[in-house]
PDB file of C-alpha atoms in Angstrom:
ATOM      1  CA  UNK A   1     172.554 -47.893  87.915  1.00  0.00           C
ATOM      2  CA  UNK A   2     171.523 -44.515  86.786  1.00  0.00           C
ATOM      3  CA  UNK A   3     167.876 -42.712  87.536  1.00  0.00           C
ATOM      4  CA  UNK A   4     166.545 -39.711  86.326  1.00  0.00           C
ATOM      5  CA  UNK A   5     164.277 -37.281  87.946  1.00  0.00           C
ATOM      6  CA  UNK A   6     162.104 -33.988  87.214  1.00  0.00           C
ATOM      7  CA  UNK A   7     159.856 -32.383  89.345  1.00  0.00           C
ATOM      8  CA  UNK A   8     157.894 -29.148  89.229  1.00  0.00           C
ATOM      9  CA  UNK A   9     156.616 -26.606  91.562  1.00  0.00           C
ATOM     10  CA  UNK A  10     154.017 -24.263  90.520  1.00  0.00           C
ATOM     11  CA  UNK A  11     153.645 -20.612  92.015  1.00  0.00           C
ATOM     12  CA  UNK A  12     151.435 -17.554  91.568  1.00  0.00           C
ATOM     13  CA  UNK A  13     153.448 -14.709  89.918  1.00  0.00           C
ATOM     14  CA  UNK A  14     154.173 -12.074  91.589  1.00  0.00           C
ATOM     15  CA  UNK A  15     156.004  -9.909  89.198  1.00  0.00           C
ATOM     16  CA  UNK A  16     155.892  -8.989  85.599  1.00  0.00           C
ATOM     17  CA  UNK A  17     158.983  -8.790  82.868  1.00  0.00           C
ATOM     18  CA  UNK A  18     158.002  -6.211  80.143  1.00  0.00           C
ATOM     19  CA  UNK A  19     160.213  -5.586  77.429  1.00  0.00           C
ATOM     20  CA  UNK A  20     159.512  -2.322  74.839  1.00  0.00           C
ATOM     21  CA  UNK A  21     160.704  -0.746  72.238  1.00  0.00           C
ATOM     22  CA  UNK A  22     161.181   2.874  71.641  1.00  0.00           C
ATOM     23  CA  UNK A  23     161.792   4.202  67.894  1.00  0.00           C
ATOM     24  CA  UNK A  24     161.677   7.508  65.797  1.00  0.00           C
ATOM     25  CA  UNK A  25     162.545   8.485  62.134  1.00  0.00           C
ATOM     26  CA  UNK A  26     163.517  11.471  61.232  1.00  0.00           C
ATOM     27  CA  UNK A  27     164.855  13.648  57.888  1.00  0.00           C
ATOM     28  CA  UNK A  28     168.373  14.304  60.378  1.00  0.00           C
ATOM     29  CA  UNK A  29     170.422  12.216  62.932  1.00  0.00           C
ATOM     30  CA  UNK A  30     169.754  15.294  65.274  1.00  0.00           C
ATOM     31  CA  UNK A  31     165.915  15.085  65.132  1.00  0.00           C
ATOM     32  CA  UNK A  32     165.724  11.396  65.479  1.00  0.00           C
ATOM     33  CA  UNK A  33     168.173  11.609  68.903  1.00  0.00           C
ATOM     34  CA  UNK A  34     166.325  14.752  69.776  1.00  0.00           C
ATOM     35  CA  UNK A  35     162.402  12.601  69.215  1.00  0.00           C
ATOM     36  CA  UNK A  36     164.294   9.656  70.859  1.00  0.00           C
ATOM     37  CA  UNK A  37     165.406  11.224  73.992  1.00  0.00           C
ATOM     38  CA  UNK A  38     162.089  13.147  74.380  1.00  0.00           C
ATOM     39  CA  UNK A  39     159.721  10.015  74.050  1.00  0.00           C
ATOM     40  CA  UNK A  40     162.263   8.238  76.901  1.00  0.00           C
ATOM     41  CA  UNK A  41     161.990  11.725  79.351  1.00  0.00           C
ATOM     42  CA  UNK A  42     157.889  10.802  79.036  1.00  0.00           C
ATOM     43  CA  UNK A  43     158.335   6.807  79.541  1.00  0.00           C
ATOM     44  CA  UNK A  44     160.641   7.548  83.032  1.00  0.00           C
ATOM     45  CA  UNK A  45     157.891   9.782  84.220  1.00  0.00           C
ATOM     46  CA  UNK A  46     155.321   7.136  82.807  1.00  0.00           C
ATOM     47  CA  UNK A  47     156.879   4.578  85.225  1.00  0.00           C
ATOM     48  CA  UNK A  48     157.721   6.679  88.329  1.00  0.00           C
ATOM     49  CA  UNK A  49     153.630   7.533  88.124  1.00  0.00           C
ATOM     50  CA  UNK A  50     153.751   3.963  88.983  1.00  0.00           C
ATOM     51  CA  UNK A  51     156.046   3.433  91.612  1.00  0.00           C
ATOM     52  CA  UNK A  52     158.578   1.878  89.331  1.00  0.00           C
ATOM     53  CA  UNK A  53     162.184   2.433  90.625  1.00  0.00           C
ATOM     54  CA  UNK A  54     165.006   3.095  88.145  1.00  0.00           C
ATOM     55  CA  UNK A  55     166.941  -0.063  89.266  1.00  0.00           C
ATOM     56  CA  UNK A  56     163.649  -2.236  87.981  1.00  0.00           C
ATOM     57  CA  UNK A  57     164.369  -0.787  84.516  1.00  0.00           C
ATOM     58  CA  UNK A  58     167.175  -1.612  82.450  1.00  0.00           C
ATOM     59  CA  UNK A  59     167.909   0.313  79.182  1.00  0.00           C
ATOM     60  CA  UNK A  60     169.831   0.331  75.784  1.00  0.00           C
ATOM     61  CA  UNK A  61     171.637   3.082  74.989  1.00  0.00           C
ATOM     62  CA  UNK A  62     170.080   5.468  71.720  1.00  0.00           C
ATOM     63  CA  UNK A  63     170.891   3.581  68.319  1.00  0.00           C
ATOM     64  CA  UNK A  64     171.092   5.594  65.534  1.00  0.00           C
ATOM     65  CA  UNK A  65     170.917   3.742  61.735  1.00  0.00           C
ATOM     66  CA  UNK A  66     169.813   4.900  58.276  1.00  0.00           C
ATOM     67  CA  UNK A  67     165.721   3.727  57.448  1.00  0.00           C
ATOM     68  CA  UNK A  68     164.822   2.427  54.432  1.00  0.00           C
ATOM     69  CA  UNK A  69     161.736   0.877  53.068  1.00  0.00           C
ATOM     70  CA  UNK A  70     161.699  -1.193  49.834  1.00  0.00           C
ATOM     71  CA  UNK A  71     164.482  -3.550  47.953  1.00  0.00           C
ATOM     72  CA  UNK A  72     166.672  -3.195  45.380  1.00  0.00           C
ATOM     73  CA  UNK A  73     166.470   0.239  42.964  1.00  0.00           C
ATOM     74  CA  UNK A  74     162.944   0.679  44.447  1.00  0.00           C
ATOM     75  CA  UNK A  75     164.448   1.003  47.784  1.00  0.00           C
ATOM     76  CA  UNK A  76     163.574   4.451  49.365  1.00  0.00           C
ATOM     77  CA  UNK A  77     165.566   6.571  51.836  1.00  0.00           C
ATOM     78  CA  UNK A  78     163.132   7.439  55.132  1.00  0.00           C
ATOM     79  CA  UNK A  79     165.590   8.794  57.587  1.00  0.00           C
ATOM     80  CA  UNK A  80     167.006   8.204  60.460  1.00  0.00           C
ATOM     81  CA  UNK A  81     165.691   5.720  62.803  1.00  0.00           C
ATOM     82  CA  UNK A  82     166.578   6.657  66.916  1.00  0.00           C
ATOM     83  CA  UNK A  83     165.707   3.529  68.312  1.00  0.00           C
ATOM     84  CA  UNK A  84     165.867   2.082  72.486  1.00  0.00           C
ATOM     85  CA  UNK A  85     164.679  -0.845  74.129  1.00  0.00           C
ATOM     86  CA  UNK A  86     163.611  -1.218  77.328  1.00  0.00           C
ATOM     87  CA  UNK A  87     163.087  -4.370  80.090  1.00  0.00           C
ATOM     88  CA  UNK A  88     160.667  -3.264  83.112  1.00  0.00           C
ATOM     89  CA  UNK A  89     160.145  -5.023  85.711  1.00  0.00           C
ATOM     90  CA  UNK A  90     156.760  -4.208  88.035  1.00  0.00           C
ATOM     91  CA  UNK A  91     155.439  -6.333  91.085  1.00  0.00           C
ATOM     92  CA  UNK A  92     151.942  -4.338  90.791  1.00  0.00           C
ATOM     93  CA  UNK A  93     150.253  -6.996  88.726  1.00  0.00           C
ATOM     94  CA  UNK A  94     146.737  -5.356  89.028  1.00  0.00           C
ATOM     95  CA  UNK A  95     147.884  -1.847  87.402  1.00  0.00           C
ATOM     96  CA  UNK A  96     149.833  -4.017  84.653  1.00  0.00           C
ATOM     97  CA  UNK A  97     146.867  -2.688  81.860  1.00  0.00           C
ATOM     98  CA  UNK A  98     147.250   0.807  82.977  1.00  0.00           C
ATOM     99  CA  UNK A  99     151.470   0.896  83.035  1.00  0.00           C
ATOM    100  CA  UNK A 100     150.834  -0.511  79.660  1.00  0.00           C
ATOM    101  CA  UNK A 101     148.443   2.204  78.421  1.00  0.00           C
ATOM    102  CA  UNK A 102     150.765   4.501  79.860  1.00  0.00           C
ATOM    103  CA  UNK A 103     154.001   3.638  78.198  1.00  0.00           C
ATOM    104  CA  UNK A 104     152.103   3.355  74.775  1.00  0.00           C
ATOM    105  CA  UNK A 105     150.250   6.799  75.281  1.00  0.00           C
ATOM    106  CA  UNK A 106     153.921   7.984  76.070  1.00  0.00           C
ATOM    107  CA  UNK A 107     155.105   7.122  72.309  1.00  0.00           C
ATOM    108  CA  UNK A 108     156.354   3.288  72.988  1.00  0.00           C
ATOM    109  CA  UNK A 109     156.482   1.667  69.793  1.00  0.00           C
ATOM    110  CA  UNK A 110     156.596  -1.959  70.451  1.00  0.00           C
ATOM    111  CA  UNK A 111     155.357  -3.995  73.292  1.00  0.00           C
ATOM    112  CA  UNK A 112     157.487  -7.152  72.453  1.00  0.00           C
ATOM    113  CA  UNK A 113     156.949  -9.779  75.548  1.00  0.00           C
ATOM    114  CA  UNK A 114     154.939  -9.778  78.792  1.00  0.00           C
ATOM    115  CA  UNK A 115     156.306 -12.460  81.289  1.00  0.00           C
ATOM    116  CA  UNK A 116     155.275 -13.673  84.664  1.00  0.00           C
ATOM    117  CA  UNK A 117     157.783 -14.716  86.942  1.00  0.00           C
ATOM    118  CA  UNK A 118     158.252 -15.291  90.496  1.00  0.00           C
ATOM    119  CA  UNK A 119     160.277 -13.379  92.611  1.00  0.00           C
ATOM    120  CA  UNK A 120     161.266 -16.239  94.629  1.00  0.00           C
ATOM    121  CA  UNK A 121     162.415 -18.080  91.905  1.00  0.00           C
ATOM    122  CA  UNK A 122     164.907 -19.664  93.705  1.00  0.00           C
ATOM    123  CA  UNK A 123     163.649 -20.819  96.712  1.00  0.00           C
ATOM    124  CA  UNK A 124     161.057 -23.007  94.593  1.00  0.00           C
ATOM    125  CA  UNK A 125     164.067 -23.912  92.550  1.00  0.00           C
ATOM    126  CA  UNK A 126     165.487 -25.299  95.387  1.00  0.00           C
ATOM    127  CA  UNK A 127     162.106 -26.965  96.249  1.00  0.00           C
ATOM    128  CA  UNK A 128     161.814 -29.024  92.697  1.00  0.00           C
ATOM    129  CA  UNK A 129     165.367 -30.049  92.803  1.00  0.00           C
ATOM    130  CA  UNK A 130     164.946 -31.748  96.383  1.00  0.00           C
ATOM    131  CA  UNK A 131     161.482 -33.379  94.638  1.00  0.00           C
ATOM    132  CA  UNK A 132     163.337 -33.998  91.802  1.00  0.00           C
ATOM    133  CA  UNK A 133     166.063 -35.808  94.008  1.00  0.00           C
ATOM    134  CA  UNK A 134     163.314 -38.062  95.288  1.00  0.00           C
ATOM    135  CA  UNK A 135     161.992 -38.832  92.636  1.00  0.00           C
ATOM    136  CA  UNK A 136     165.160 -40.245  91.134  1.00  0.00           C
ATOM    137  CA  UNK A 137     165.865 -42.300  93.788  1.00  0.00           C
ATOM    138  CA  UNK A 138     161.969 -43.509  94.021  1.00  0.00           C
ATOM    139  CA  UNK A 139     162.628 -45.050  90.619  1.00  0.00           C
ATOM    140  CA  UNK A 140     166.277 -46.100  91.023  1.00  0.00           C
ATOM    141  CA  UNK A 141     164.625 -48.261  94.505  1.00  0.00           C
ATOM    142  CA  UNK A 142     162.054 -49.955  92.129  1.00  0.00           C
ATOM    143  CA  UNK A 143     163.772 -51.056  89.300  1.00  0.00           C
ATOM    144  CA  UNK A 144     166.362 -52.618  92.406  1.00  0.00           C
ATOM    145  CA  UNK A 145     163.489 -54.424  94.028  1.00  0.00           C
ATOM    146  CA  UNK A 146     162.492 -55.720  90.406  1.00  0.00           C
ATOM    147  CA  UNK A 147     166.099 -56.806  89.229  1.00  0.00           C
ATOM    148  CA  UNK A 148     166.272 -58.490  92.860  1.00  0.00           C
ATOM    149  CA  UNK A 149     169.580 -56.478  94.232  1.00  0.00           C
ATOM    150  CA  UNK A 150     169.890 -54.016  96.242  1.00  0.00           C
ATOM    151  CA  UNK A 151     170.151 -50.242  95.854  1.00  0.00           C
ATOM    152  CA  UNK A 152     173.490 -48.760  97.082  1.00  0.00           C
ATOM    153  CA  UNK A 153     174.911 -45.532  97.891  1.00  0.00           C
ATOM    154  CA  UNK A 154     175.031 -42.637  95.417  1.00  0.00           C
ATOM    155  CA  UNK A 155     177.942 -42.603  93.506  1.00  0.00           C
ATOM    156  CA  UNK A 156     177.245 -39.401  90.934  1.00  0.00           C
ATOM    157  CA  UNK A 157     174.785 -36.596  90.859  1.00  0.00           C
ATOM    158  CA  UNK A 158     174.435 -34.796  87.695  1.00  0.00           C
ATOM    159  CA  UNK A 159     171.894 -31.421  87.580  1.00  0.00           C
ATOM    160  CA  UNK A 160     169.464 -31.846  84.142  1.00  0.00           C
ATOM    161  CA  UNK A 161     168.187 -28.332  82.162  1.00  0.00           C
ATOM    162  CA  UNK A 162     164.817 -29.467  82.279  1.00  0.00           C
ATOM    163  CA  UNK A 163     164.769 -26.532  79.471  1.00  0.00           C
ATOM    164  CA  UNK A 164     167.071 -29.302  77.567  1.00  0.00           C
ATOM    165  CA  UNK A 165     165.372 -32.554  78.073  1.00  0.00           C
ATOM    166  CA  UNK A 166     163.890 -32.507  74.661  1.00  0.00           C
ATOM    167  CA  UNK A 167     167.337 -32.817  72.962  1.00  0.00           C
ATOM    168  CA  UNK A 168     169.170 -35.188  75.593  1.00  0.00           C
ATOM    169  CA  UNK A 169     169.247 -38.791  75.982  1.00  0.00           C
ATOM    170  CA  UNK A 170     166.937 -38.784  78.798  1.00  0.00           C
ATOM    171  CA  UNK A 171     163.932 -37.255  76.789  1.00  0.00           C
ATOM    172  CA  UNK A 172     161.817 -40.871  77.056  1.00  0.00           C
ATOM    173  CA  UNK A 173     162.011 -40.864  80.868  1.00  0.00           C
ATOM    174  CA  UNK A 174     159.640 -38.939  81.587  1.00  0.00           C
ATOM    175  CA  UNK A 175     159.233 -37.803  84.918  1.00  0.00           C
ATOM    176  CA  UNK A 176     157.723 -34.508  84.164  1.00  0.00           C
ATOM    177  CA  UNK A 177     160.387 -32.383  81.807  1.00  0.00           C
ATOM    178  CA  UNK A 178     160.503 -29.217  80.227  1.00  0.00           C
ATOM    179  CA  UNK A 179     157.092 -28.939  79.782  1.00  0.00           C
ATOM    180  CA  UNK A 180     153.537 -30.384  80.729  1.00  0.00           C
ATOM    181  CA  UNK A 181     149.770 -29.288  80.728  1.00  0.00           C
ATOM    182  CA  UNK A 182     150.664 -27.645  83.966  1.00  0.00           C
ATOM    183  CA  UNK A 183     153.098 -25.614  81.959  1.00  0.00           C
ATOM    184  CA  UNK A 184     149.679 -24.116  80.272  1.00  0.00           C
ATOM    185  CA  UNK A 185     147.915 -23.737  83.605  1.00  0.00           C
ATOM    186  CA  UNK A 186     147.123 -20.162  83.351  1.00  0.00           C
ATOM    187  CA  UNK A 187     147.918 -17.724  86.290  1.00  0.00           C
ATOM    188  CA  UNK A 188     150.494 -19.873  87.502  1.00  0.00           C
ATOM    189  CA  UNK A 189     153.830 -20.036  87.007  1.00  0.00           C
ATOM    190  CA  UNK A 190     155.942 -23.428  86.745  1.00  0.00           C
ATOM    191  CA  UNK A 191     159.670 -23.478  88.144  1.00  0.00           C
ATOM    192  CA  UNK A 192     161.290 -27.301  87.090  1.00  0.00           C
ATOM    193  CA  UNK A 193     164.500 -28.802  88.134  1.00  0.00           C
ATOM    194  CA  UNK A 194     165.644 -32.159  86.997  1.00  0.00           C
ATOM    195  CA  UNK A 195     168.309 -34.642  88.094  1.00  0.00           C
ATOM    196  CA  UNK A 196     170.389 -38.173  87.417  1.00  0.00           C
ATOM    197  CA  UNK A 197     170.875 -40.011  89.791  1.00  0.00           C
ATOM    198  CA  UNK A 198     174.305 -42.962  89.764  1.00  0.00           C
ATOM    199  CA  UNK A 199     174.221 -45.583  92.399  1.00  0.00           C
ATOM    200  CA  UNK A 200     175.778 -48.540  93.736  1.00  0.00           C
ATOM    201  CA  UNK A 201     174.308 -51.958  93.536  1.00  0.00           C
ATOM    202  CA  UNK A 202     174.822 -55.255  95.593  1.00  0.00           C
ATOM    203  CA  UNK A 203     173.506 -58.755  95.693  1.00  0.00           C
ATOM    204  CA  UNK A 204     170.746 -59.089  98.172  1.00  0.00           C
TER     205      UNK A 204
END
C-alpha cells in the first residue's frame, strides 16, 4: 500500500530577495556603457550605506542592444539601451523601505520582485519532511485498521515537490500541498515538504 504525505512549517522571515533592474539609452554605445556603469558606482555605494556586503549581491554583466519604440515602418530608432540586473539580498527587514528609496533615488529602473525567505530554510525543510513522514504513515495505519490487515514495514520512500502536486497523480490527497490559506498568512513564510510512503501488508 502506498500513502502520501505533506506537511508545512511556517516561519517569520528573516531576510529579503530583491531583484532590480538597471537601464540607460543613449544616442552612442559609449554613453549608454558610460550612464550604465555610473548609475551601478551609485547603487554599490547605495547598498554599502546599508551594510550590504558584496557577496549578498549578485550581478549581470552590462548588456548593450539597439532601442526601438514602435512596429513596422513606424518603428523609431532611440539608441542604445545599457541595461543590468541585480538580485540583493538584505537581512535588515526594518530598513527594507529606505534600501528601496535608496536604490531608486540612485537611478534603478525597475524594482521587479520583493521576496521573503528564511535563512534557515533548510532546517525547517528538514522539519516538514519528518511531519510529512508522519503523516504518511498516520494515514497508511488507518486505512490498515479499516481494510482489517496489518501495516508492514516500509518498502519505498519517494520525496514529492509539493511545488508539483497540482500536476501529479497525488493532487486529490490532500494532506496540505503546494499551497493553502496559510500560504496567504501574511508575515510568515511557509516551507512544505511532501512524501509517499510504500509498505508491506499482512493478514492480521
Amino acid at each position: 500500500m502506498t500513502a502520501y504525505g505533506a506537511a508545512s512549517v511556517k516561519a517569520a522571515p528573516d531576510m529579503a530577495r530583491i531583484r532590480l533592474a538597471v537601464e540607460r539609452i543613449k544616442p552612442s554605445p559609449k554613453e549608454a556603457f558610460e550612464a550604465g556603469q555610473a548609475i551601478v558606482a551609485d547603487l554599490r555605494s547605495v547598498l554599502r550605506r546599508h551594510n550590504i556586503p558584496d557577496a549578498a549581491v549578485s550581478a549581470s554583466r552590462l548588456r548593450l542592444s539597439s532601442a526601438w519604440e514602435g512596429y513596422g515602418k513606424d518603428r523609431e530608432f532611440l539608441g542604445y539601451k545599457c541595461e543590468a540586473t541585480f538580485t540583493i539580498e538584505s537581512r535588515d527587514l526594518d530598513g527594507l523601505q529606505q534600501l528601496l528609496i535608496g536604490v531608486v533615488q540612485a537611478g534603478v529602473n525597475r524594482v521587479d520582485e520583493v521576496d521573503f525567505d528564511v535563512h534557515a530554510k533548510g532546517e525547517l525543510r528538514a522539519q516538514a519532511r519528518r511531519a510529512a513522514v508522519k503523516a504518511a504513515r498516520a494515514k497508511a495505519q488507518l486505512y490498515a485498521e479499516a481494510a482489517g490487515v496489518q501495516l508492514g514495514s516500509v518498502l519505498h520512500i519517494q520525496d514529492v515537490d509539493p511545488e508539483s502536486v497540482g500536476n501529479d497523480p497525488y493532487r486529490s490527497h490532500g494532506g496540505g500541498g503546494a499551497t493553502s490559506e496559510e500560504d496567504l498568512a501574511p508575515g510568515h513564510v511557509v516551507v512544505s515538504a511532501a512524501v509517499v510512503l510504500g509498505f508491506s501488508l499482512a493478514t492480521q
